[in-house]
């Protein structure tokens, strides 16, 4: 059965505003915010601890197994700093959030990241690692790169994605009526 609600990945370097955007969109689009870090914690999808980065190592295969049945039904905002683990057949849109280096640095510093973790994330943003990952894993028509430096950016991004969700839903309803 085809999905009647889209699945959208919101990805980007830690600190670019993925969770904030997902929370905003969940309240306006009625899509479910699926924070993969929360899924990993609640469903025990860890593969150990990384001492140097002071963070859990997520077992991506366990995550996929844990969410597969629900995500296949549609209607999810998938909040994660990586996107290439998700099968393209599950996904209707990939949003890659980006932030200017100075803005991102200040956000990560405010989180009290270790110097190594801060530098690793800054390098990933500067080198466009997550944007490249999205481009390698998904068709270019599924990917939208958005700036996330300010509350104005967040409002504009929310409005743009809301419009996309509305159009996606109208298109699916039209297809269903045509096929009936």
Tab-separated table of N, CA and C in Angstrom:
chain	number	residue	atom	x	y	z
A	1	UNK	N	0.845	-1.180	0.000
A	1	UNK	CA	0.000	0.000	0.000
A	1	UNK	C	0.892	1.247	0.000
A	2	UNK	N	0.643	2.168	-0.907
A	2	UNK	CA	1.469	3.382	-0.959
A	2	UNK	C	1.236	4.268	0.259
A	3	UNK	N	2.300	4.974	0.629
A	3	UNK	CA	2.210	5.888	1.771
A	3	UNK	C	1.293	7.056	1.439
A	4	UNK	N	0.557	7.500	2.430
A	4	UNK	CA	-0.293	8.691	2.262
A	4	UNK	C	0.321	9.906	2.936
A	5	UNK	N	1.395	9.696	3.692
A	5	UNK	CA	2.141	10.781	4.336
A	5	UNK	C	3.615	10.574	4.019
A	6	UNK	N	4.345	11.640	3.743
A	6	UNK	CA	5.753	11.494	3.352
A	6	UNK	C	6.669	11.205	4.539
A	7	UNK	N	7.826	10.671	4.218
A	7	UNK	CA	8.927	10.537	5.169
A	7	UNK	C	10.009	11.512	4.738
A	8	UNK	N	10.455	12.318	5.676
A	8	UNK	CA	11.455	13.336	5.393
A	8	UNK	C	12.621	13.165	6.354
A	9	UNK	N	13.827	13.109	5.811
A	9	UNK	CA	15.023	13.124	6.648
A	9	UNK	C	15.444	14.571	6.821
A	10	UNK	N	15.682	14.953	8.058
A	10	UNK	CA	16.287	16.250	8.367
A	10	UNK	C	17.675	15.917	8.894
A	11	UNK	N	18.706	16.233	8.105
A	11	UNK	CA	20.067	15.859	8.451
A	11	UNK	C	20.969	17.078	8.455
A	12	UNK	N	22.147	16.887	8.968
A	12	UNK	CA	23.137	17.956	9.032
A	12	UNK	C	24.045	17.737	10.220
A	13	UNK	N	25.101	18.492	10.246
A	13	UNK	CA	26.064	18.435	11.336
A	13	UNK	C	25.363	18.749	12.661
A	14	UNK	N	25.779	18.120	13.753
A	14	UNK	CA	25.214	18.506	15.047
A	14	UNK	C	25.303	20.025	15.249
A	15	UNK	N	24.201	20.594	15.726
A	15	UNK	CA	24.171	22.023	16.007
A	15	UNK	C	23.552	22.890	14.931
A	16	UNK	N	23.158	22.297	13.797
A	16	UNK	CA	22.588	23.118	12.719
A	16	UNK	C	21.096	23.392	12.897
A	17	UNK	N	20.439	22.710	13.823
A	17	UNK	CA	19.030	22.989	14.080
A	17	UNK	C	18.061	21.912	13.632
A	18	UNK	N	18.530	20.687	13.492
A	18	UNK	CA	17.667	19.595	13.040
A	18	UNK	C	16.476	19.371	13.966
A	19	UNK	N	16.759	19.261	15.248
A	19	UNK	CA	15.697	18.970	16.212
A	19	UNK	C	14.707	20.116	16.305
A	20	UNK	N	15.199	21.336	16.320
A	20	UNK	CA	14.314	22.503	16.371
A	20	UNK	C	13.394	22.533	15.159
A	21	UNK	N	13.953	22.272	13.977
A	21	UNK	CA	13.139	22.259	12.757
A	21	UNK	C	12.119	21.125	12.804
A	22	UNK	N	12.544	19.950	13.226
A	22	UNK	CA	11.614	18.815	13.309
A	22	UNK	C	10.469	19.106	14.267
A	23	UNK	N	10.770	19.687	15.415
A	23	UNK	CA	9.717	20.008	16.383
A	23	UNK	C	8.736	21.015	15.801
A	24	UNK	N	9.246	22.013	15.100
A	24	UNK	CA	8.378	23.009	14.467
A	24	UNK	C	7.493	22.357	13.405
A	25	UNK	N	8.090	21.539	12.559
A	25	UNK	CA	7.337	20.878	11.492
A	25	UNK	C	6.320	19.875	12.037
A	26	UNK	N	6.684	19.167	13.088
A	26	UNK	CA	5.758	18.180	13.664
A	26	UNK	C	4.480	18.856	14.145
A	27	UNK	N	4.616	20.058	14.679
A	27	UNK	CA	3.428	20.744	15.202
A	27	UNK	C	2.544	21.305	14.094
A	28	UNK	N	3.116	21.566	12.922
A	28	UNK	CA	2.315	22.162	11.846
A	28	UNK	C	1.897	21.169	10.765
A	29	UNK	N	2.687	20.116	10.560
A	29	UNK	CA	2.377	19.160	9.483
A	29	UNK	C	1.738	17.880	10.004
A	30	UNK	N	1.801	17.665	11.314
A	30	UNK	CA	1.311	16.450	11.960
A	30	UNK	C	2.090	15.212	11.539
A	31	UNK	N	3.317	15.433	11.045
A	31	UNK	CA	4.244	14.322	10.849
A	31	UNK	C	4.883	14.036	12.210
A	32	UNK	N	5.321	12.806	12.407
A	32	UNK	CA	5.889	12.393	13.688
A	32	UNK	C	7.395	12.646	13.696
A	33	UNK	N	7.854	13.337	14.722
A	33	UNK	CA	9.290	13.598	14.889
A	33	UNK	C	9.942	12.328	15.416
A	34	UNK	N	10.782	11.717	14.605
A	34	UNK	CA	11.477	10.483	14.976
A	34	UNK	C	12.954	10.813	15.158
A	35	UNK	N	13.331	11.116	16.395
A	35	UNK	CA	14.721	11.448	16.723
A	35	UNK	C	15.492	10.142	16.885
A	36	UNK	N	16.425	9.899	16.002
A	36	UNK	CA	17.147	8.626	16.012
A	36	UNK	C	17.965	8.459	17.287
A	37	UNK	N	18.493	9.540	17.849
A	37	UNK	CA	19.212	9.401	19.114
A	37	UNK	C	18.282	8.893	20.220
A	38	UNK	N	17.034	9.314	20.201
A	38	UNK	CA	16.050	8.840	21.186
A	38	UNK	C	15.689	7.376	20.919
A	39	UNK	N	15.516	7.026	19.643
A	39	UNK	CA	15.222	5.638	19.276
A	39	UNK	C	16.355	4.729	19.758
A	40	UNK	N	17.588	5.143	19.502
A	40	UNK	CA	18.745	4.332	19.905
A	40	UNK	C	18.747	4.108	21.414
A	41	UNK	N	18.417	5.143	22.152
A	41	UNK	CA	18.409	5.034	23.621
A	41	UNK	C	17.252	4.161	24.106
A	42	UNK	N	16.046	4.446	23.619
A	42	UNK	CA	14.856	3.739	24.096
A	42	UNK	C	14.800	2.284	23.652
A	43	UNK	N	15.405	1.985	22.498
A	43	UNK	CA	15.309	0.623	21.955
A	43	UNK	C	16.648	-0.116	21.984
A	44	UNK	N	17.584	0.405	22.761
A	44	UNK	CA	18.890	-0.218	22.966
A	44	UNK	C	19.594	-0.551	21.649
A	45	UNK	N	19.828	0.468	20.871
A	45	UNK	CA	20.494	0.304	19.577
A	45	UNK	C	21.927	0.840	19.626
A	46	UNK	N	22.625	0.554	20.704
A	46	UNK	CA	24.011	1.007	20.859
A	46	UNK	C	24.976	-0.142	20.617
A	47	UNK	N	26.177	0.258	20.189
A	47	UNK	CA	27.233	-0.711	19.955
A	47	UNK	C	28.488	-0.312	20.739
A	48	UNK	N	28.275	0.348	21.862
A	48	UNK	CA	29.413	0.713	22.687
A	48	UNK	C	29.483	2.207	22.947
A	49	UNK	N	30.600	2.617	23.566
A	49	UNK	CA	30.826	4.000	23.983
A	49	UNK	C	32.143	4.483	23.394
A	50	UNK	N	32.168	5.706	22.891
A	50	UNK	CA	33.387	6.312	22.333
A	50	UNK	C	33.930	7.283	23.372
A	51	UNK	N	34.986	6.878	24.058
A	51	UNK	CA	35.545	7.690	25.145
A	51	UNK	C	36.025	9.061	24.674
A	52	UNK	N	36.746	9.100	23.567
A	52	UNK	CA	37.328	10.362	23.105
A	52	UNK	C	36.261	11.388	22.738
A	53	UNK	N	35.144	10.913	22.179
A	53	UNK	CA	34.070	11.835	21.784
A	53	UNK	C	32.991	11.952	22.858
A	54	UNK	N	33.123	11.145	23.907
A	54	UNK	CA	32.163	11.182	24.999
A	54	UNK	C	30.728	10.975	24.497
A	55	UNK	N	30.558	9.939	23.674
A	55	UNK	CA	29.224	9.675	23.121
A	55	UNK	C	29.045	8.190	22.821
A	56	UNK	N	27.783	7.795	22.743
A	56	UNK	CA	27.436	6.423	22.399
A	56	UNK	C	27.692	6.173	20.923
A	57	UNK	N	28.023	4.945	20.603
A	57	UNK	CA	28.167	4.509	19.213
A	57	UNK	C	26.857	3.811	18.858
A	58	UNK	N	26.165	4.347	17.869
A	58	UNK	CA	24.860	3.811	17.478
A	58	UNK	C	25.046	2.682	16.475
A	59	UNK	N	24.347	1.580	16.708
A	59	UNK	CA	24.335	0.455	15.774
A	59	UNK	C	23.236	0.732	14.754
A	60	UNK	N	23.647	1.159	13.565
A	60	UNK	CA	22.683	1.592	12.546
A	60	UNK	C	21.782	0.460	12.078
A	61	UNK	N	22.287	-0.757	12.022
A	61	UNK	CA	21.442	-1.888	11.618
A	61	UNK	C	20.326	-2.115	12.633
A	62	UNK	N	20.651	-2.006	13.920
A	62	UNK	CA	19.626	-2.149	14.954
A	62	UNK	C	18.590	-1.033	14.844
A	63	UNK	N	19.049	0.181	14.544
A	63	UNK	CA	18.117	1.305	14.374
A	63	UNK	C	17.153	1.013	13.238
A	64	UNK	N	17.688	0.596	12.096
A	64	UNK	CA	16.820	0.320	10.944
A	64	UNK	C	15.812	-0.778	11.262
A	65	UNK	N	16.269	-1.831	11.912
A	65	UNK	CA	15.350	-2.903	12.302
A	65	UNK	C	14.280	-2.383	13.254
A	66	UNK	N	14.659	-1.483	14.155
A	66	UNK	CA	13.726	-0.977	15.162
A	66	UNK	C	12.638	-0.088	14.573
A	67	UNK	N	12.945	0.616	13.483
A	67	UNK	CA	11.978	1.586	12.947
A	67	UNK	C	11.345	1.191	11.622
A	68	UNK	N	11.813	0.122	11.020
A	68	UNK	CA	11.396	-0.225	9.655
A	68	UNK	C	9.885	-0.286	9.465
A	69	UNK	N	9.189	-1.036	10.286
A	69	UNK	CA	7.753	-1.225	10.073
A	69	UNK	C	6.980	0.087	10.171
A	70	UNK	N	7.305	0.920	11.141
A	70	UNK	CA	6.574	2.175	11.292
A	70	UNK	C	6.921	3.168	10.188
A	71	UNK	N	8.205	3.270	9.837
A	71	UNK	CA	8.609	4.249	8.826
A	71	UNK	C	8.053	3.893	7.450
A	72	UNK	N	7.958	2.619	7.150
A	72	UNK	CA	7.401	2.207	5.856
A	72	UNK	C	5.966	2.694	5.669
A	73	UNK	N	5.260	2.952	6.771
A	73	UNK	CA	3.884	3.453	6.694
A	73	UNK	C	3.836	4.927	6.317
A	74	UNK	N	4.916	5.661	6.563
A	74	UNK	CA	4.984	7.077	6.214
A	74	UNK	C	4.566	7.984	7.347
A	75	UNK	N	4.856	9.271	7.153
A	75	UNK	CA	4.448	10.279	8.116
A	75	UNK	C	5.508	10.635	9.142
A	76	UNK	N	6.792	10.477	8.799
A	76	UNK	CA	7.858	10.702	9.766
A	76	UNK	C	8.840	11.786	9.331
A	77	UNK	N	9.289	12.537	10.328
A	77	UNK	CA	10.404	13.477	10.204
A	77	UNK	C	11.572	12.795	10.897
A	78	UNK	N	12.513	12.301	10.143
A	78	UNK	CA	13.624	11.527	10.693
A	78	UNK	C	14.783	12.480	10.974
A	79	UNK	N	15.096	12.625	12.231
A	79	UNK	CA	16.083	13.578	12.742
A	79	UNK	C	17.369	12.824	13.081
A	80	UNK	N	18.395	12.985	12.211
A	80	UNK	CA	19.656	12.289	12.459
A	80	UNK	C	20.765	12.991	11.702
A	81	UNK	N	21.975	12.874	12.212
A	81	UNK	CA	23.104	13.542	11.582
A	81	UNK	C	23.674	12.767	10.400
A	82	UNK	N	23.084	11.667	10.076
A	82	UNK	CA	23.498	10.895	8.897
A	82	UNK	C	22.245	10.497	8.137
A	83	UNK	N	22.391	10.274	6.849
A	83	UNK	CA	21.207	9.877	6.076
A	83	UNK	C	21.443	8.655	5.209
A	84	UNK	N	22.689	8.283	4.979
A	84	UNK	CA	22.971	7.211	4.033
A	84	UNK	C	22.596	5.821	4.532
A	85	UNK	N	22.227	5.686	5.793
A	85	UNK	CA	21.807	4.383	6.295
A	85	UNK	C	20.376	4.046	5.898
A	86	UNK	N	19.575	5.068	5.553
A	86	UNK	CA	18.161	4.838	5.251
A	86	UNK	C	17.974	4.458	3.790
A	87	UNK	N	17.209	3.396	3.533
A	87	UNK	CA	16.946	3.017	2.142
A	87	UNK	C	16.184	4.126	1.414
A	88	UNK	N	16.568	4.386	0.188
A	88	UNK	CA	15.912	5.440	-0.591
A	88	UNK	C	14.419	5.172	-0.739
A	89	UNK	N	14.023	3.906	-0.767
A	89	UNK	CA	12.600	3.567	-0.920
A	89	UNK	C	11.760	4.044	0.264
A	90	UNK	N	12.368	4.324	1.394
A	90	UNK	CA	11.642	4.801	2.573
A	90	UNK	C	11.446	6.306	2.562
A	91	UNK	N	12.208	7.027	1.743
A	91	UNK	CA	12.371	8.469	1.900
A	91	UNK	C	11.789	9.232	0.711
A	92	UNK	N	11.094	10.328	1.028
A	92	UNK	CA	10.495	11.177	-0.005
A	92	UNK	C	11.220	12.508	-0.162
A	93	UNK	N	11.939	12.935	0.864
A	93	UNK	CA	12.665	14.199	0.817
A	93	UNK	C	13.803	14.144	1.826
A	94	UNK	N	14.948	14.715	1.428
A	94	UNK	CA	16.108	14.819	2.314
A	94	UNK	C	16.447	16.292	2.446
A	95	UNK	N	16.347	16.809	3.653
A	95	UNK	CA	16.713	18.196	3.943
A	95	UNK	C	18.089	18.166	4.610
A	96	UNK	N	19.051	18.847	3.998
A	96	UNK	CA	20.380	18.969	4.586
A	96	UNK	C	20.504	20.394	5.110
A	97	UNK	N	20.516	20.532	6.432
A	97	UNK	CA	20.667	21.851	7.038
A	97	UNK	C	22.139	22.202	7.123
A	98	UNK	N	22.449	23.460	6.836
A	98	UNK	CA	23.826	23.958	6.871
A	98	UNK	C	23.865	25.225	7.702
A	99	UNK	N	24.992	25.466	8.327
A	99	UNK	CA	25.190	26.693	9.099
A	99	UNK	C	26.565	27.266	8.805
A	100	UNK	N	26.661	28.586	8.884
A	100	UNK	CA	27.955	29.240	8.748
A	100	UNK	C	28.866	28.770	9.878
A	101	UNK	N	30.142	28.724	9.611
A	101	UNK	CA	31.116	28.213	10.580
A	101	UNK	C	31.077	28.948	11.916
A	102	UNK	N	30.988	30.263	11.881
A	102	UNK	CA	30.996	31.016	13.140
A	102	UNK	C	29.749	30.729	13.966
A	103	UNK	N	28.604	30.621	13.302
A	103	UNK	CA	27.351	30.312	13.999
A	103	UNK	C	27.422	28.913	14.594
A	104	UNK	N	27.870	27.955	13.793
A	104	UNK	CA	27.952	26.570	14.262
A	104	UNK	C	28.945	26.440	15.412
A	105	UNK	N	30.084	27.085	15.305
A	105	UNK	CA	31.085	27.025	16.363
A	105	UNK	C	30.482	27.487	17.689
A	106	UNK	N	29.800	28.613	17.660
A	106	UNK	CA	29.192	29.141	18.886
A	106	UNK	C	28.152	28.179	19.458
A	107	UNK	N	27.365	27.553	18.594
A	107	UNK	CA	26.351	26.599	19.064
A	107	UNK	C	26.997	25.371	19.708
A	108	UNK	N	28.033	24.848	19.070
A	108	UNK	CA	28.699	23.660	19.612
A	108	UNK	C	29.460	23.979	20.898
A	109	UNK	N	30.064	25.137	20.942
A	109	UNK	CA	30.777	25.566	22.152
A	109	UNK	C	29.782	25.676	23.316
A	110	UNK	N	28.582	26.198	23.043
A	110	UNK	CA	27.546	26.329	24.078
A	110	UNK	C	27.092	24.962	24.595
A	111	UNK	N	27.271	23.915	23.807
A	111	UNK	CA	26.933	22.555	24.230
A	111	UNK	C	28.050	21.906	25.038
A	112	UNK	N	29.123	22.637	25.219
A	112	UNK	CA	30.296	22.134	25.961
A	112	UNK	C	30.913	20.900	25.323
A	113	UNK	N	30.942	20.867	23.997
A	113	UNK	CA	31.596	19.767	23.306
A	113	UNK	C	33.091	19.797	23.618
A	114	UNK	N	33.699	18.617	23.669
A	114	UNK	CA	35.153	18.551	23.833
A	114	UNK	C	35.789	19.180	22.594
A	115	UNK	N	37.030	19.577	22.733
A	115	UNK	CA	37.721	20.203	21.598
A	115	UNK	C	37.757	19.259	20.395
A	116	UNK	N	37.993	17.967	20.635
A	116	UNK	CA	38.039	16.991	19.539
A	116	UNK	C	36.680	16.868	18.856
A	117	UNK	N	35.634	16.772	19.651
A	117	UNK	CA	34.283	16.632	19.091
A	117	UNK	C	33.878	17.906	18.346
A	118	UNK	N	34.207	19.045	18.915
A	118	UNK	CA	33.897	20.317	18.271
A	118	UNK	C	34.625	20.415	16.922
A	119	UNK	N	35.913	20.095	16.916
A	119	UNK	CA	36.695	20.198	15.683
A	119	UNK	C	36.217	19.207	14.626
A	120	UNK	N	35.872	17.989	15.055
A	120	UNK	CA	35.381	16.979	14.112
A	120	UNK	C	34.093	17.454	13.427
A	121	UNK	N	33.190	18.047	14.213
A	121	UNK	CA	31.938	18.534	13.640
A	121	UNK	C	32.139	19.773	12.771
A	122	UNK	N	33.044	20.647	13.177
A	122	UNK	CA	33.347	21.824	12.354
A	122	UNK	C	33.941	21.391	11.010
A	123	UNK	N	34.865	20.448	11.043
A	123	UNK	CA	35.468	19.945	9.806
A	123	UNK	C	34.413	19.318	8.892
A	124	UNK	N	33.502	18.553	9.492
A	124	UNK	CA	32.446	17.912	8.702
A	124	UNK	C	31.580	18.959	7.999
A	125	UNK	N	31.266	20.047	8.695
A	125	UNK	CA	30.442	21.094	8.092
A	125	UNK	C	31.199	21.822	6.987
A	126	UNK	N	32.423	22.197	7.267
A	126	UNK	CA	33.229	22.925	6.283
A	126	UNK	C	33.459	22.087	5.030
A	127	UNK	N	33.694	20.794	5.210
A	127	UNK	CA	33.972	19.899	4.084
A	127	UNK	C	32.693	19.365	3.420
A	128	UNK	N	31.530	19.796	3.888
A	128	UNK	CA	30.229	19.395	3.333
A	128	UNK	C	30.027	17.875	3.358
A	129	UNK	N	30.513	17.243	4.406
A	129	UNK	CA	30.456	15.785	4.502
A	129	UNK	C	29.026	15.265	4.411
A	130	UNK	N	28.095	15.852	5.157
A	130	UNK	CA	26.727	15.328	5.163
A	130	UNK	C	25.979	15.655	3.881
A	131	UNK	N	26.284	16.776	3.263
A	131	UNK	CA	25.693	17.092	1.959
A	131	UNK	C	26.186	16.091	0.913
A	132	UNK	N	27.475	15.805	0.916
A	132	UNK	CA	28.022	14.815	-0.013
A	132	UNK	C	27.425	13.436	0.229
A	133	UNK	N	27.259	13.091	1.496
A	133	UNK	CA	26.656	11.805	1.848
A	133	UNK	C	25.242	11.702	1.271
A	134	UNK	N	24.476	12.767	1.405
A	134	UNK	CA	23.112	12.779	0.859
A	134	UNK	C	23.142	12.623	-0.657
A	135	UNK	N	24.056	13.322	-1.295
A	135	UNK	CA	24.165	13.255	-2.763
A	135	UNK	C	24.557	11.862	-3.251
A	136	UNK	N	25.349	11.154	-2.450
A	136	UNK	CA	25.760	9.801	-2.827
A	136	UNK	C	24.653	8.772	-2.583
A	137	UNK	N	23.797	9.036	-1.597
A	137	UNK	CA	22.804	8.037	-1.191
A	137	UNK	C	21.437	8.216	-1.839
A	138	UNK	N	21.114	9.442	-2.302
A	138	UNK	CA	19.765	9.725	-2.782
A	138	UNK	C	19.793	10.456	-4.125
A	139	UNK	N	18.736	10.281	-4.877
A	139	UNK	CA	18.596	10.987	-6.147
A	139	UNK	C	18.598	12.484	-5.876
A	140	UNK	N	19.227	13.232	-6.762
A	140	UNK	CA	19.389	14.680	-6.545
A	140	UNK	C	18.055	15.405	-6.389
A	141	UNK	N	16.990	14.885	-7.000
A	141	UNK	CA	15.682	15.547	-6.897
A	141	UNK	C	15.064	15.429	-5.503
A	142	UNK	N	15.594	14.531	-4.679
A	142	UNK	CA	15.073	14.351	-3.317
A	142	UNK	C	15.766	15.257	-2.296
A	143	UNK	N	16.854	15.912	-2.696
A	143	UNK	CA	17.708	16.627	-1.748
A	143	UNK	C	17.516	18.136	-1.853
A	144	UNK	N	17.331	18.760	-0.689
A	144	UNK	CA	17.273	20.224	-0.606
A	144	UNK	C	18.254	20.661	0.477
A	145	UNK	N	19.129	21.580	0.126
A	145	UNK	CA	20.079	22.153	1.073
A	145	UNK	C	19.524	23.486	1.545
A	146	UNK	N	19.424	23.659	2.869
A	146	UNK	CA	18.875	24.884	3.438
A	146	UNK	C	19.820	25.467	4.481
A	147	UNK	N	19.928	26.784	4.496
A	147	UNK	CA	20.726	27.466	5.515
A	147	UNK	C	19.935	27.549	6.820
A	148	UNK	N	20.641	27.426	7.929
A	148	UNK	CA	20.009	27.440	9.245
A	148	UNK	C	20.880	28.229	10.222
A	149	UNK	N	20.929	29.532	9.993
A	149	UNK	CA	21.775	30.392	10.823
A	149	UNK	C	20.999	31.250	11.806
A	150	UNK	N	19.704	31.418	11.565
A	150	UNK	CA	18.942	32.369	12.374
A	150	UNK	C	17.501	31.896	12.516
A	151	UNK	N	16.757	32.583	13.378
A	151	UNK	CA	15.336	32.259	13.528
A	151	UNK	C	14.578	32.575	12.245
A	152	UNK	N	15.015	33.587	11.494
A	152	UNK	CA	14.383	33.875	10.201
A	152	UNK	C	14.581	32.714	9.228
A	153	UNK	N	15.798	32.146	9.213
A	153	UNK	CA	16.046	30.963	8.381
A	153	UNK	C	15.132	29.821	8.788
A	154	UNK	N	14.988	29.612	10.096
A	154	UNK	CA	14.163	28.515	10.601
A	154	UNK	C	12.713	28.685	10.169
A	155	UNK	N	12.198	29.895	10.274
A	155	UNK	CA	10.816	30.153	9.854
A	155	UNK	C	10.657	29.925	8.353
A	156	UNK	N	11.607	30.405	7.566
A	156	UNK	CA	11.537	30.219	6.114
A	156	UNK	C	11.639	28.737	5.758
A	157	UNK	N	12.515	28.011	6.427
A	157	UNK	CA	12.667	26.574	6.167
A	157	UNK	C	11.397	25.817	6.527
A	158	UNK	N	10.805	26.168	7.660
A	158	UNK	CA	9.557	25.526	8.071
A	158	UNK	C	8.474	25.763	7.028
A	159	UNK	N	8.323	26.994	6.589
A	159	UNK	CA	7.294	27.322	5.597
A	159	UNK	C	7.541	26.582	4.279
A	160	UNK	N	8.792	26.520	3.849
A	160	UNK	CA	9.112	25.839	2.584
A	160	UNK	C	8.782	24.353	2.660
A	161	UNK	N	9.130	23.726	3.767
A	161	UNK	CA	8.873	22.295	3.908
A	161	UNK	C	7.384	22.030	4.092
A	162	UNK	N	6.682	22.895	4.814
A	162	UNK	CA	5.224	22.753	4.942
A	162	UNK	C	4.572	22.780	3.559
A	163	UNK	N	5.000	23.699	2.717
A	163	UNK	CA	4.462	23.795	1.350
A	163	UNK	C	4.757	22.519	0.577
A	164	UNK	N	5.968	22.001	0.728
A	164	UNK	CA	6.337	20.766	0.047
A	164	UNK	C	5.437	19.619	0.508
A	165	UNK	N	5.204	19.495	1.822
A	165	UNK	CA	4.363	18.421	2.371
A	165	UNK	C	2.937	18.540	1.822
A	166	UNK	N	2.407	19.747	1.798
A	166	UNK	CA	1.057	19.960	1.261
A	166	UNK	C	0.978	19.528	-0.204
A	167	UNK	N	1.975	19.898	-1.002
A	167	UNK	CA	1.980	19.535	-2.420
A	167	UNK	C	2.132	18.027	-2.596
A	168	UNK	N	3.025	17.415	-1.817
A	168	UNK	CA	3.234	15.969	-1.878
A	168	UNK	C	1.920	15.251	-1.582
A	169	UNK	N	1.214	15.714	-0.560
A	169	UNK	CA	-0.052	15.096	-0.160
A	169	UNK	C	-1.107	15.269	-1.243
A	170	UNK	N	-1.210	16.477	-1.818
A	170	UNK	CA	-2.163	16.708	-2.920
A	170	UNK	C	-1.855	15.807	-4.111
A	171	UNK	N	-0.573	15.697	-4.441
A	171	UNK	CA	-0.179	14.850	-5.566
A	171	UNK	C	-0.560	13.404	-5.333
A	172	UNK	N	-0.368	12.889	-4.122
A	172	UNK	CA	-0.708	11.498	-3.818
A	172	UNK	C	-2.216	11.286	-3.849
A	173	UNK	N	-2.978	12.270	-3.372
A	173	UNK	CA	-4.444	12.168	-3.426
A	173	UNK	C	-4.924	12.161	-4.876
A	174	UNK	N	-4.337	12.997	-5.709
A	174	UNK	CA	-4.698	13.032	-7.129
A	174	UNK	C	-4.379	11.705	-7.805
A	175	UNK	N	-3.214	11.145	-7.496
A	175	UNK	CA	-2.834	9.868	-8.070
A	175	UNK	C	-3.800	8.767	-7.645
A	176	UNK	N	-4.168	8.765	-6.375
A	176	UNK	CA	-5.085	7.747	-5.849
A	176	UNK	C	-6.453	7.852	-6.526
A	177	UNK	N	-6.924	9.070	-6.723
A	177	UNK	CA	-8.228	9.263	-7.373
A	177	UNK	C	-8.175	8.844	-8.835
A	178	UNK	N	-7.067	9.157	-9.486
A	178	UNK	CA	-6.897	8.793	-10.894
A	178	UNK	C	-6.834	7.281	-11.063
A	179	UNK	N	-6.195	6.605	-10.111
A	179	UNK	CA	-6.033	5.150	-10.179
A	179	UNK	C	-7.291	4.402	-9.742
A	180	UNK	N	-8.217	5.094	-9.072
A	180	UNK	CA	-9.416	4.416	-8.541
A	180	UNK	C	-10.414	4.092	-9.624
